[in-house]
């Protein structure tokens, strides 16, 4: 509440500089039972929506670029289990928390495997055991 244009610009610049892998971005809204209920909300709704959208778009560009940079490379994956969509595939997470789906045999939950990333589907990396 009360974020100035300068505050917003500084937030935008910091996000550009740091390049988070991902971010949870929400507009301010007072929640019952929190101190924020008593804060003056001086930012107009349209301005909040515009700022929120600008940050979301920035983060989407950063996240997609970072994910695309992994295609063709190999990542270490902690196997979480079978894929929900295709039981012949497994899913897991990279050391940076990226979701990875891959095919393999003799794979068990908890295994650490090297997976060569072949493509990207949304925010999911697709690959094969290296």
PDB file of C-alpha atoms in Angstrom:
ATOM      1  CA  UNK A   1       0.000   0.000   0.000  1.00  0.00           C
ATOM      2  CA  UNK A   2       1.239   3.457  -0.821  1.00  0.00           C
ATOM      3  CA  UNK A   3       3.845   2.275  -3.334  1.00  0.00           C
ATOM      4  CA  UNK A   4       5.086   5.271  -5.306  1.00  0.00           C
ATOM      5  CA  UNK A   5       6.015   5.233  -8.976  1.00  0.00           C
ATOM      6  CA  UNK A   6       9.665   5.505  -7.875  1.00  0.00           C
ATOM      7  CA  UNK A   7       9.216   2.486  -5.556  1.00  0.00           C
ATOM      8  CA  UNK A   8       7.767   0.484  -8.423  1.00  0.00           C
ATOM      9  CA  UNK A   9      10.544   1.505 -10.835  1.00  0.00           C
ATOM     10  CA  UNK A  10      13.162   0.421  -8.287  1.00  0.00           C
ATOM     11  CA  UNK A  11      11.434  -2.945  -7.863  1.00  0.00           C
ATOM     12  CA  UNK A  12      11.353  -3.401 -11.644  1.00  0.00           C
ATOM     13  CA  UNK A  13      15.064  -2.518 -11.944  1.00  0.00           C
ATOM     14  CA  UNK A  14      16.030  -4.915  -9.155  1.00  0.00           C
ATOM     15  CA  UNK A  15      14.099  -7.730 -10.820  1.00  0.00           C
ATOM     16  CA  UNK A  16      15.852  -7.007 -14.127  1.00  0.00           C
ATOM     17  CA  UNK A  17      19.230  -7.027 -12.401  1.00  0.00           C
ATOM     18  CA  UNK A  18      18.793 -10.090 -10.194  1.00  0.00           C
ATOM     19  CA  UNK A  19      16.932 -12.212 -12.754  1.00  0.00           C
ATOM     20  CA  UNK A  20      15.058 -14.514 -10.396  1.00  0.00           C
ATOM     21  CA  UNK A  21      14.341 -18.003 -11.729  1.00  0.00           C
ATOM     22  CA  UNK A  22      10.710 -17.448 -10.772  1.00  0.00           C
ATOM     23  CA  UNK A  23       8.682 -15.111  -8.588  1.00  0.00           C
ATOM     24  CA  UNK A  24       5.255 -14.988  -6.993  1.00  0.00           C
ATOM     25  CA  UNK A  25       3.849 -11.562  -7.810  1.00  0.00           C
ATOM     26  CA  UNK A  26       0.564 -10.274  -6.418  1.00  0.00           C
ATOM     27  CA  UNK A  27      -1.231  -6.956  -6.089  1.00  0.00           C
ATOM     28  CA  UNK A  28      -1.652  -5.655  -2.546  1.00  0.00           C
ATOM     29  CA  UNK A  29      -4.994  -6.394  -0.985  1.00  0.00           C
ATOM     30  CA  UNK A  30      -5.799  -6.176   2.725  1.00  0.00           C
ATOM     31  CA  UNK A  31      -6.379  -9.572   4.327  1.00  0.00           C
ATOM     32  CA  UNK A  32      -8.696  -9.961   7.320  1.00  0.00           C
ATOM     33  CA  UNK A  33      -6.772 -10.598  10.519  1.00  0.00           C
ATOM     34  CA  UNK A  34      -3.534  -8.953   9.285  1.00  0.00           C
ATOM     35  CA  UNK A  35      -2.001  -5.574  10.073  1.00  0.00           C
ATOM     36  CA  UNK A  36      -2.530  -4.618   6.423  1.00  0.00           C
ATOM     37  CA  UNK A  37      -6.279  -4.250   7.034  1.00  0.00           C
ATOM     38  CA  UNK A  38      -5.555  -0.894   8.669  1.00  0.00           C
ATOM     39  CA  UNK A  39      -3.203   0.443   5.967  1.00  0.00           C
ATOM     40  CA  UNK A  40      -4.297   3.188   3.600  1.00  0.00           C
ATOM     41  CA  UNK A  41      -4.381   1.764   0.101  1.00  0.00           C
ATOM     42  CA  UNK A  42      -3.518   4.829  -1.973  1.00  0.00           C
ATOM     43  CA  UNK A  43      -2.623   3.113  -5.242  1.00  0.00           C
ATOM     44  CA  UNK A  44      -5.559   3.119  -7.678  1.00  0.00           C
ATOM     45  CA  UNK A  45      -6.785  -0.306  -8.825  1.00  0.00           C
ATOM     46  CA  UNK A  46      -5.868   0.328 -12.490  1.00  0.00           C
ATOM     47  CA  UNK A  47      -2.331   1.324 -11.476  1.00  0.00           C
ATOM     48  CA  UNK A  48      -1.951  -1.795  -9.317  1.00  0.00           C
ATOM     49  CA  UNK A  49      -3.097  -3.953 -12.226  1.00  0.00           C
ATOM     50  CA  UNK A  50      -0.690  -2.260 -14.658  1.00  0.00           C
ATOM     51  CA  UNK A  51       2.273  -2.625 -12.282  1.00  0.00           C
ATOM     52  CA  UNK A  52       1.377  -6.237 -11.545  1.00  0.00           C
ATOM     53  CA  UNK A  53       1.148  -7.057 -15.245  1.00  0.00           C
ATOM     54  CA  UNK A  54       4.466  -5.327 -15.995  1.00  0.00           C
ATOM     55  CA  UNK A  55       6.255  -7.391 -13.312  1.00  0.00           C
ATOM     56  CA  UNK A  56       4.578 -10.614 -14.409  1.00  0.00           C
ATOM     57  CA  UNK A  57       5.604 -10.053 -18.041  1.00  0.00           C
ATOM     58  CA  UNK A  58       9.161  -9.200 -17.042  1.00  0.00           C
ATOM     59  CA  UNK A  59       9.425 -12.373 -14.948  1.00  0.00           C
ATOM     60  CA  UNK A  60       7.928 -14.484 -17.738  1.00  0.00           C
ATOM     61  CA  UNK A  61      10.584 -13.224 -20.173  1.00  0.00           C
ATOM     62  CA  UNK A  62      13.391 -13.878 -17.698  1.00  0.00           C
ATOM     63  CA  UNK A  63      12.100 -17.344 -16.747  1.00  0.00           C
ATOM     64  CA  UNK A  64      11.595 -18.430 -20.352  1.00  0.00           C
ATOM     65  CA  UNK A  65      15.065 -17.233 -21.387  1.00  0.00           C
ATOM     66  CA  UNK A  66      16.673 -19.062 -18.466  1.00  0.00           C
ATOM     67  CA  UNK A  67      14.753 -22.262 -19.193  1.00  0.00           C
ATOM     68  CA  UNK A  68      15.578 -22.128 -22.912  1.00  0.00           C
ATOM     69  CA  UNK A  69      19.259 -21.802 -22.020  1.00  0.00           C
ATOM     70  CA  UNK A  70      19.080 -25.283 -20.449  1.00  0.00           C
ATOM     71  CA  UNK A  71      17.931 -26.989 -23.682  1.00  0.00           C
ATOM     72  CA  UNK A  72      20.809 -29.013 -25.083  1.00  0.00           C
ATOM     73  CA  UNK A  73      22.531 -29.249 -21.718  1.00  0.00           C
ATOM     74  CA  UNK A  74      22.462 -31.818 -18.939  1.00  0.00           C
ATOM     75  CA  UNK A  75      20.976 -31.303 -15.480  1.00  0.00           C
ATOM     76  CA  UNK A  76      21.027 -33.433 -12.369  1.00  0.00           C
ATOM     77  CA  UNK A  77      17.498 -34.535 -11.455  1.00  0.00           C
ATOM     78  CA  UNK A  78      16.058 -35.936  -8.230  1.00  0.00           C
ATOM     79  CA  UNK A  79      13.392 -38.420  -9.331  1.00  0.00           C
ATOM     80  CA  UNK A  80       9.995 -37.770  -7.720  1.00  0.00           C
ATOM     81  CA  UNK A  81       8.085 -40.601  -9.405  1.00  0.00           C
ATOM     82  CA  UNK A  82       6.064 -41.409 -12.506  1.00  0.00           C
ATOM     83  CA  UNK A  83       4.618 -38.659 -14.662  1.00  0.00           C
ATOM     84  CA  UNK A  84       0.884 -38.140 -14.145  1.00  0.00           C
ATOM     85  CA  UNK A  85       0.260 -37.695 -17.884  1.00  0.00           C
ATOM     86  CA  UNK A  86       2.287 -40.624 -19.210  1.00  0.00           C
ATOM     87  CA  UNK A  87       3.187 -43.579 -17.004  1.00  0.00           C
ATOM     88  CA  UNK A  88       6.115 -44.451 -19.295  1.00  0.00           C
ATOM     89  CA  UNK A  89       7.764 -41.186 -18.206  1.00  0.00           C
ATOM     90  CA  UNK A  90       9.202 -39.985 -14.932  1.00  0.00           C
ATOM     91  CA  UNK A  91       9.233 -36.565 -13.347  1.00  0.00           C
ATOM     92  CA  UNK A  92      11.690 -34.926 -11.057  1.00  0.00           C
ATOM     93  CA  UNK A  93      13.326 -31.661 -10.083  1.00  0.00           C
ATOM     94  CA  UNK A  94      16.649 -30.124 -10.963  1.00  0.00           C
ATOM     95  CA  UNK A  95      18.875 -28.689  -8.230  1.00  0.00           C
ATOM     96  CA  UNK A  96      17.284 -25.306  -8.962  1.00  0.00           C
ATOM     97  CA  UNK A  97      13.750 -26.675  -8.592  1.00  0.00           C
ATOM     98  CA  UNK A  98      12.897 -26.899 -12.287  1.00  0.00           C
ATOM     99  CA  UNK A  99      10.422 -29.614 -13.238  1.00  0.00           C
ATOM    100  CA  UNK A 100      11.940 -32.213 -15.573  1.00  0.00           C
ATOM    101  CA  UNK A 101      10.063 -35.019 -17.366  1.00  0.00           C
ATOM    102  CA  UNK A 102      12.008 -37.852 -19.001  1.00  0.00           C
ATOM    103  CA  UNK A 103      11.833 -41.453 -20.173  1.00  0.00           C
ATOM    104  CA  UNK A 104      13.858 -44.201 -18.591  1.00  0.00           C
ATOM    105  CA  UNK A 105      13.994 -47.765 -17.337  1.00  0.00           C
ATOM    106  CA  UNK A 106      15.004 -49.042 -13.919  1.00  0.00           C
ATOM    107  CA  UNK A 107      14.360 -45.613 -12.421  1.00  0.00           C
ATOM    108  CA  UNK A 108      13.272 -45.258  -8.794  1.00  0.00           C
ATOM    109  CA  UNK A 109      11.919 -42.422  -6.703  1.00  0.00           C
ATOM    110  CA  UNK A 110      14.854 -40.776  -4.939  1.00  0.00           C
ATOM    111  CA  UNK A 111      17.409 -41.560  -7.643  1.00  0.00           C
ATOM    112  CA  UNK A 112      19.744 -38.761  -8.739  1.00  0.00           C
ATOM    113  CA  UNK A 113      20.178 -38.894 -12.506  1.00  0.00           C
ATOM    114  CA  UNK A 114      21.794 -36.840 -15.225  1.00  0.00           C
ATOM    115  CA  UNK A 115      19.162 -35.862 -17.771  1.00  0.00           C
ATOM    116  CA  UNK A 116      19.934 -34.326 -21.172  1.00  0.00           C
ATOM    117  CA  UNK A 117      17.357 -31.632 -21.888  1.00  0.00           C
ATOM    118  CA  UNK A 118      15.939 -31.854 -25.410  1.00  0.00           C
ATOM    119  CA  UNK A 119      13.064 -29.394 -25.311  1.00  0.00           C
ATOM    120  CA  UNK A 120      10.783 -27.234 -23.257  1.00  0.00           C
ATOM    121  CA  UNK A 121       7.017 -27.529 -22.775  1.00  0.00           C
ATOM    122  CA  UNK A 122       5.694 -24.477 -20.985  1.00  0.00           C
ATOM    123  CA  UNK A 123       7.790 -24.379 -17.805  1.00  0.00           C
ATOM    124  CA  UNK A 124       8.667 -28.075 -17.924  1.00  0.00           C
ATOM    125  CA  UNK A 125      12.005 -29.341 -19.222  1.00  0.00           C
ATOM    126  CA  UNK A 126      11.766 -32.513 -21.320  1.00  0.00           C
ATOM    127  CA  UNK A 127      14.682 -34.862 -21.697  1.00  0.00           C
ATOM    128  CA  UNK A 128      16.250 -38.299 -21.584  1.00  0.00           C
ATOM    129  CA  UNK A 129      18.653 -39.971 -19.195  1.00  0.00           C
ATOM    130  CA  UNK A 130      22.174 -39.003 -20.220  1.00  0.00           C
TER     131      UNK A 130
END
